[in-house]
PDB file of C-alpha atoms in Angstrom:
ATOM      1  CA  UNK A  18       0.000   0.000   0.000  1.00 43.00           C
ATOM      2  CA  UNK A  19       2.883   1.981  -0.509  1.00 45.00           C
ATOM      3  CA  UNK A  20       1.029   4.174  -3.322  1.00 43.00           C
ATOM      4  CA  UNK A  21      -2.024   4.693  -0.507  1.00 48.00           C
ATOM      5  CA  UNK A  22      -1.442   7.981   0.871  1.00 52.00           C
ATOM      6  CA  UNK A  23      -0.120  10.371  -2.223  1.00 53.00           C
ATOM      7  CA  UNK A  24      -2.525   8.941  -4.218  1.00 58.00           C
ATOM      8  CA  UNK A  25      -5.966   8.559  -2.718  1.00 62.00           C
ATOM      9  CA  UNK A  26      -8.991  11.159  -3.986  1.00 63.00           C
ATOM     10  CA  UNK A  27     -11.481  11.444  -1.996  1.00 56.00           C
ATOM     11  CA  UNK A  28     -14.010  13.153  -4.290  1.00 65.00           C
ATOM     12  CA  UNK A  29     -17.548  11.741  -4.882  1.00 71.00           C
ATOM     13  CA  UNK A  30     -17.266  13.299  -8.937  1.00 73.00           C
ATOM     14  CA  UNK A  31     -16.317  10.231 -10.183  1.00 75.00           C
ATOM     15  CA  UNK A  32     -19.113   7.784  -8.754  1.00 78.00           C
ATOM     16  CA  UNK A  33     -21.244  10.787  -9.666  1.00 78.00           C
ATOM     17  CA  UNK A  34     -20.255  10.916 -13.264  1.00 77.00           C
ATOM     18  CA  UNK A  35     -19.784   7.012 -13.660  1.00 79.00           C
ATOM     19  CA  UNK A  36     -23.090   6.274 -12.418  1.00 79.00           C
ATOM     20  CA  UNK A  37     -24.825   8.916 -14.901  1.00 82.00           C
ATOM     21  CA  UNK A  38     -22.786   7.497 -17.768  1.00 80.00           C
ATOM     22  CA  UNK A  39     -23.967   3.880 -17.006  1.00 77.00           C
ATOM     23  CA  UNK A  40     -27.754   4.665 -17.493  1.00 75.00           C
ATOM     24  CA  UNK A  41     -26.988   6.727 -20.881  1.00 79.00           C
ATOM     25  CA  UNK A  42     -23.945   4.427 -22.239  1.00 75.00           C
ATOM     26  CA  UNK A  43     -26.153   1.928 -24.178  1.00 75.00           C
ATOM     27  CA  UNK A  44     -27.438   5.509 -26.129  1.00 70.00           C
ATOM     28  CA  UNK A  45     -24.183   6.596 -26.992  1.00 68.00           C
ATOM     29  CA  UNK A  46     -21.770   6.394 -30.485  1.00 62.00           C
ATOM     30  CA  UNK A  47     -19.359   3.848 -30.060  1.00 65.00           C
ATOM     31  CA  UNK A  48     -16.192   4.172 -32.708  1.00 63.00           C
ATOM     32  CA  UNK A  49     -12.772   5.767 -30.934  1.00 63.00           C
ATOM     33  CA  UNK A  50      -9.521   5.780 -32.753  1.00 62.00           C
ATOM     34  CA  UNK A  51      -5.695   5.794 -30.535  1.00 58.00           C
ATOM     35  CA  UNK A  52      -4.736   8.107 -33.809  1.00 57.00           C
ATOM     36  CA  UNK A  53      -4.291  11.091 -32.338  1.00 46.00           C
ATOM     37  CA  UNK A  54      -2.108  10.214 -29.388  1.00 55.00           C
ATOM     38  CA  UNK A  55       1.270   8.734 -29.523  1.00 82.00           C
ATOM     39  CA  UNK A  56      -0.152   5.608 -26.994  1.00 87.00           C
ATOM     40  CA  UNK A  57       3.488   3.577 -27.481  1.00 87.00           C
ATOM     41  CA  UNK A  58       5.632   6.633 -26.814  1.00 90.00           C
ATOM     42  CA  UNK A  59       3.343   7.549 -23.994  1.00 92.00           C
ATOM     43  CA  UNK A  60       3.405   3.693 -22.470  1.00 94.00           C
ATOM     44  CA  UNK A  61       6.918   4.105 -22.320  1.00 92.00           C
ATOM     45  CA  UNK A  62       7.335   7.469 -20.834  1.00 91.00           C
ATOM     46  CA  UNK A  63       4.545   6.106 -17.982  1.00 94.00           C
ATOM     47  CA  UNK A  64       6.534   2.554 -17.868  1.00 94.00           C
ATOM     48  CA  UNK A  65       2.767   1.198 -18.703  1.00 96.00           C
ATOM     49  CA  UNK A  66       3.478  -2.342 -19.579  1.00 97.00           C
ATOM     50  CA  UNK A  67       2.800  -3.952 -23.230  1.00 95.00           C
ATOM     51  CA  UNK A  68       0.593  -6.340 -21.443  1.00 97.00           C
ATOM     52  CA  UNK A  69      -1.539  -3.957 -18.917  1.00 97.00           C
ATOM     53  CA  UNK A  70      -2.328  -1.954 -22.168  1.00 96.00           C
ATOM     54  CA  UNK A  71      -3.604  -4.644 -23.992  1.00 96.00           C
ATOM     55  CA  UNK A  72      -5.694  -5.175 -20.957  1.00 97.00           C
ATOM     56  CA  UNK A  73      -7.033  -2.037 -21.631  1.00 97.00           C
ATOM     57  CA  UNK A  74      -7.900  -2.256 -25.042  1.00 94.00           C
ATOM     58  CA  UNK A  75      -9.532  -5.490 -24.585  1.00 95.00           C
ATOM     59  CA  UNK A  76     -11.842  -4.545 -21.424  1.00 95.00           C
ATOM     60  CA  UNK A  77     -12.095  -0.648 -22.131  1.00 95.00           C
ATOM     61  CA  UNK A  78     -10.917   0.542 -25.208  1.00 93.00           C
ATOM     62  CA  UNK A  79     -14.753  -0.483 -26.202  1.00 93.00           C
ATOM     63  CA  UNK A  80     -16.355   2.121 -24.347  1.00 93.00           C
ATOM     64  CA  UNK A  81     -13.998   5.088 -25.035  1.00 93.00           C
ATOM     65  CA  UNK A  82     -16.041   6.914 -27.964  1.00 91.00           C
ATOM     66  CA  UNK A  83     -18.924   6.321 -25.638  1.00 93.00           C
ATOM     67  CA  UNK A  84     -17.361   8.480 -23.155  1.00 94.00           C
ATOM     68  CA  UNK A  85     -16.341  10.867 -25.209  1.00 93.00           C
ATOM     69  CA  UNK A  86     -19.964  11.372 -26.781  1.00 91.00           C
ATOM     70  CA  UNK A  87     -20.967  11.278 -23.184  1.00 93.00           C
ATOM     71  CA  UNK A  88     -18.501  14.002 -21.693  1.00 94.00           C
ATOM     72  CA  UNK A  89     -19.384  16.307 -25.121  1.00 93.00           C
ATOM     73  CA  UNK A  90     -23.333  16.302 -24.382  1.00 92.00           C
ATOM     74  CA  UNK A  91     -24.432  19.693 -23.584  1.00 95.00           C
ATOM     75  CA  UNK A  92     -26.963  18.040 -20.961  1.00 94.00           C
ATOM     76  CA  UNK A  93     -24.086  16.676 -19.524  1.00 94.00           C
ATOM     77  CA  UNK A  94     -21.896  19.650 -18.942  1.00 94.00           C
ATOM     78  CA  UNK A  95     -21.891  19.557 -15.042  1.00 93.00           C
ATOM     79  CA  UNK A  96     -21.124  15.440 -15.596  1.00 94.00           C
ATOM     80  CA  UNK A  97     -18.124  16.787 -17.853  1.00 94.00           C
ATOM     81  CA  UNK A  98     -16.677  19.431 -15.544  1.00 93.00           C
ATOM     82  CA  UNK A  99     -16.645  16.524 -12.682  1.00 92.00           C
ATOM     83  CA  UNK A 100     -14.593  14.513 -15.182  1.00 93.00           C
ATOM     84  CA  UNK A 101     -11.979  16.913 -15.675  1.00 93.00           C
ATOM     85  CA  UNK A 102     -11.453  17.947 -11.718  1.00 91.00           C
ATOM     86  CA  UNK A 103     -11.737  15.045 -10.745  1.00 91.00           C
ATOM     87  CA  UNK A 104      -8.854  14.212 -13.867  1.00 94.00           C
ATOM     88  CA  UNK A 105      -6.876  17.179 -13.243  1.00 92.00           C
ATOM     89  CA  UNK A 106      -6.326  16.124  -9.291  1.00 91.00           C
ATOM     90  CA  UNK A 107      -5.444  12.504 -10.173  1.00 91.00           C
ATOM     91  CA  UNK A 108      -2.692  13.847 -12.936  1.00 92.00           C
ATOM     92  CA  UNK A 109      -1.352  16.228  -9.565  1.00 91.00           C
ATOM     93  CA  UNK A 110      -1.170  13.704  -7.443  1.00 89.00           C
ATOM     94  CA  UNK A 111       0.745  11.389  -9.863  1.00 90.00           C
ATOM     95  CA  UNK A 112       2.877  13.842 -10.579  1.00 88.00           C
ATOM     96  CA  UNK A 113       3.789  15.131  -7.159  1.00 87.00           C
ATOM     97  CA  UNK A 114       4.111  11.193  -6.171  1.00 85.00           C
ATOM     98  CA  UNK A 115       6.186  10.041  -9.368  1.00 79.00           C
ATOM     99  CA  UNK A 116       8.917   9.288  -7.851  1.00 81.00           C
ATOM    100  CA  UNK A 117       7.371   6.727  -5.068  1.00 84.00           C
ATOM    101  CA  UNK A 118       6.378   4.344  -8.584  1.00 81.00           C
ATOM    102  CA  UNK A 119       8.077   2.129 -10.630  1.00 84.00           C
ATOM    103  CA  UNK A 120       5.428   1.464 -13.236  1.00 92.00           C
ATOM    104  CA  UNK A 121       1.886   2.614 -13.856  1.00 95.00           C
ATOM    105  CA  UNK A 122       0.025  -0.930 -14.041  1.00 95.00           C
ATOM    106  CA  UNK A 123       0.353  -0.253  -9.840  1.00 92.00           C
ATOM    107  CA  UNK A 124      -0.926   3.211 -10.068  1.00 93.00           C
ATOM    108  CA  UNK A 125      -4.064   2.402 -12.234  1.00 94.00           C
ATOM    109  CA  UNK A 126      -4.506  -0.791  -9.983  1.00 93.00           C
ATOM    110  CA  UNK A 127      -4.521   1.467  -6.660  1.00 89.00           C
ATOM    111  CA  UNK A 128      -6.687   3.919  -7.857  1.00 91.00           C
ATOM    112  CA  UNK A 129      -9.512   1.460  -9.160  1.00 91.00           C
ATOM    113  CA  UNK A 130      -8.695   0.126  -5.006  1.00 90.00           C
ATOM    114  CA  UNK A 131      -8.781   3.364  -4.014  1.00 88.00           C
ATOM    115  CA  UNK A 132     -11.928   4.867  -5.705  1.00 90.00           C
ATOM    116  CA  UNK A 133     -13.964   1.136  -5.282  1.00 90.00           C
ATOM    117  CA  UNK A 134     -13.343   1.515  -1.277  1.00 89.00           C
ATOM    118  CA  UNK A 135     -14.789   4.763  -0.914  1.00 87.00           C
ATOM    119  CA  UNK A 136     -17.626   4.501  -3.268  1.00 86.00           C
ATOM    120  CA  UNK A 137     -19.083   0.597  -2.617  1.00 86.00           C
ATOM    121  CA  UNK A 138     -22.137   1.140  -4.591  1.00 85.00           C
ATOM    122  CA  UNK A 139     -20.546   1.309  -7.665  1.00 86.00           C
ATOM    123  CA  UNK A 140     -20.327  -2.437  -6.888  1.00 86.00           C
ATOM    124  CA  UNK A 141     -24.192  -2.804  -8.376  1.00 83.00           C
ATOM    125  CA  UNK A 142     -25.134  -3.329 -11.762  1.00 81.00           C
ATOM    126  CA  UNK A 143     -21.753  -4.071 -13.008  1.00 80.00           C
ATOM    127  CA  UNK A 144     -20.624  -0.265 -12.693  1.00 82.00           C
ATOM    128  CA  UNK A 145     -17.242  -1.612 -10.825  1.00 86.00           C
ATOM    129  CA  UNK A 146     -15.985  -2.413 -14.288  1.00 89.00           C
ATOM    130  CA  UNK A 147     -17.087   1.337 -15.586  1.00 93.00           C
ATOM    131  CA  UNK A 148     -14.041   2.507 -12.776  1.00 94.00           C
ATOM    132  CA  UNK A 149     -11.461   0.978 -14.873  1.00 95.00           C
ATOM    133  CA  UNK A 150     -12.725   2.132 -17.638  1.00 96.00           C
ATOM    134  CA  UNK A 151     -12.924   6.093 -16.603  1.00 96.00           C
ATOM    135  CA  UNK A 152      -9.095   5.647 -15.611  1.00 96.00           C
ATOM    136  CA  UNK A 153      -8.302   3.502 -18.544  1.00 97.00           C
ATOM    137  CA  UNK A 154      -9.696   6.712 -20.631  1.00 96.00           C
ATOM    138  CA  UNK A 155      -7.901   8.967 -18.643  1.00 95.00           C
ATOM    139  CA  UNK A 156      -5.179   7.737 -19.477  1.00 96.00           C
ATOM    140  CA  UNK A 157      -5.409   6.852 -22.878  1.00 94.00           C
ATOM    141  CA  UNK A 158      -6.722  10.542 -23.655  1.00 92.00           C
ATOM    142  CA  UNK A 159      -3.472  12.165 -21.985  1.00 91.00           C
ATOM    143  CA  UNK A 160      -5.640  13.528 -18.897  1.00 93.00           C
ATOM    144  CA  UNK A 161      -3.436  11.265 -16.716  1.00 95.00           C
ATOM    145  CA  UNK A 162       0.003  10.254 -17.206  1.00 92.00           C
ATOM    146  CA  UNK A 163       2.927  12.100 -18.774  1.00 89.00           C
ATOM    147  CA  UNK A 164       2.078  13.542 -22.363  1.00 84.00           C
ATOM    148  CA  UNK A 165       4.368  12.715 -25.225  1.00 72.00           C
TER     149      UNK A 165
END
């Protein structure tokens, strides 16, 4: 738990915004493309391992133009601006707490922990997996992590 204390969020935003995308994901486009970021540079600037990322397109990649569509609805502005605090304090808190990591695999592992201790409800309905999934496209989109 060494990755416990500079890590930890304690904001609500993301159950908040997680549970509003699960009732209105099934309504949403569902086509995203890696094109526009570098993901291989970036996996090696993060030390993401060749195997967690294909973890993550297999289980997540799925859902990313989803949240996308879902984060650009005008209805779901206030959903949106949750996103990005919530995104912009997880990318400080990595980056004031790089040092204490070796790879990133651990860092999205504790903060699925993290955010799935705090917020047990998201354990209904199959919304755990949606936690993954937000971080997954956090990181994926360049909100967390170091750009390339």
């Amino acid at each position: 738990r060494q990755y416990q204390a500079p890590l930890r969020i304690y904001s609500k935003d993301i159950a908040e915004v997680i549970e509003s995308f699960h009732i209105q994901k099934d309504a949403l486009l569902n086509q995203f493309d890696f094109g526009y970021t570098k993901i291989n540079q970036k996996n090696q600037l993060n030390n993401l391992s060749a195997e967690f990322f294909q973890y993550i397109r297999e289980n997540s990649e799925q859902y990313f133009s989803q949240i996308q569509a879902f984060l650009g609805k005008p209805q779901n502005k206030r959903h949106a601006d949750m996103y990005y605090a919530i995104a912009d304090e997880i990318k400080g808190k990595i980056t004031a707490s790089r040092s204490r990591y070796v790879d990133f695999d651990a860092v999205i592992v504790f903060l699925h922990g993290s955010i799935m201790e705090q917020y047990p409800a998201l354990r209904q309905d199959g919304r755990s997996r949606f936690v993954n999934v937000f971080i997954h496209y956090m990181y994926c989109t360049c909100d967390i992590g170091q750009k390339c």
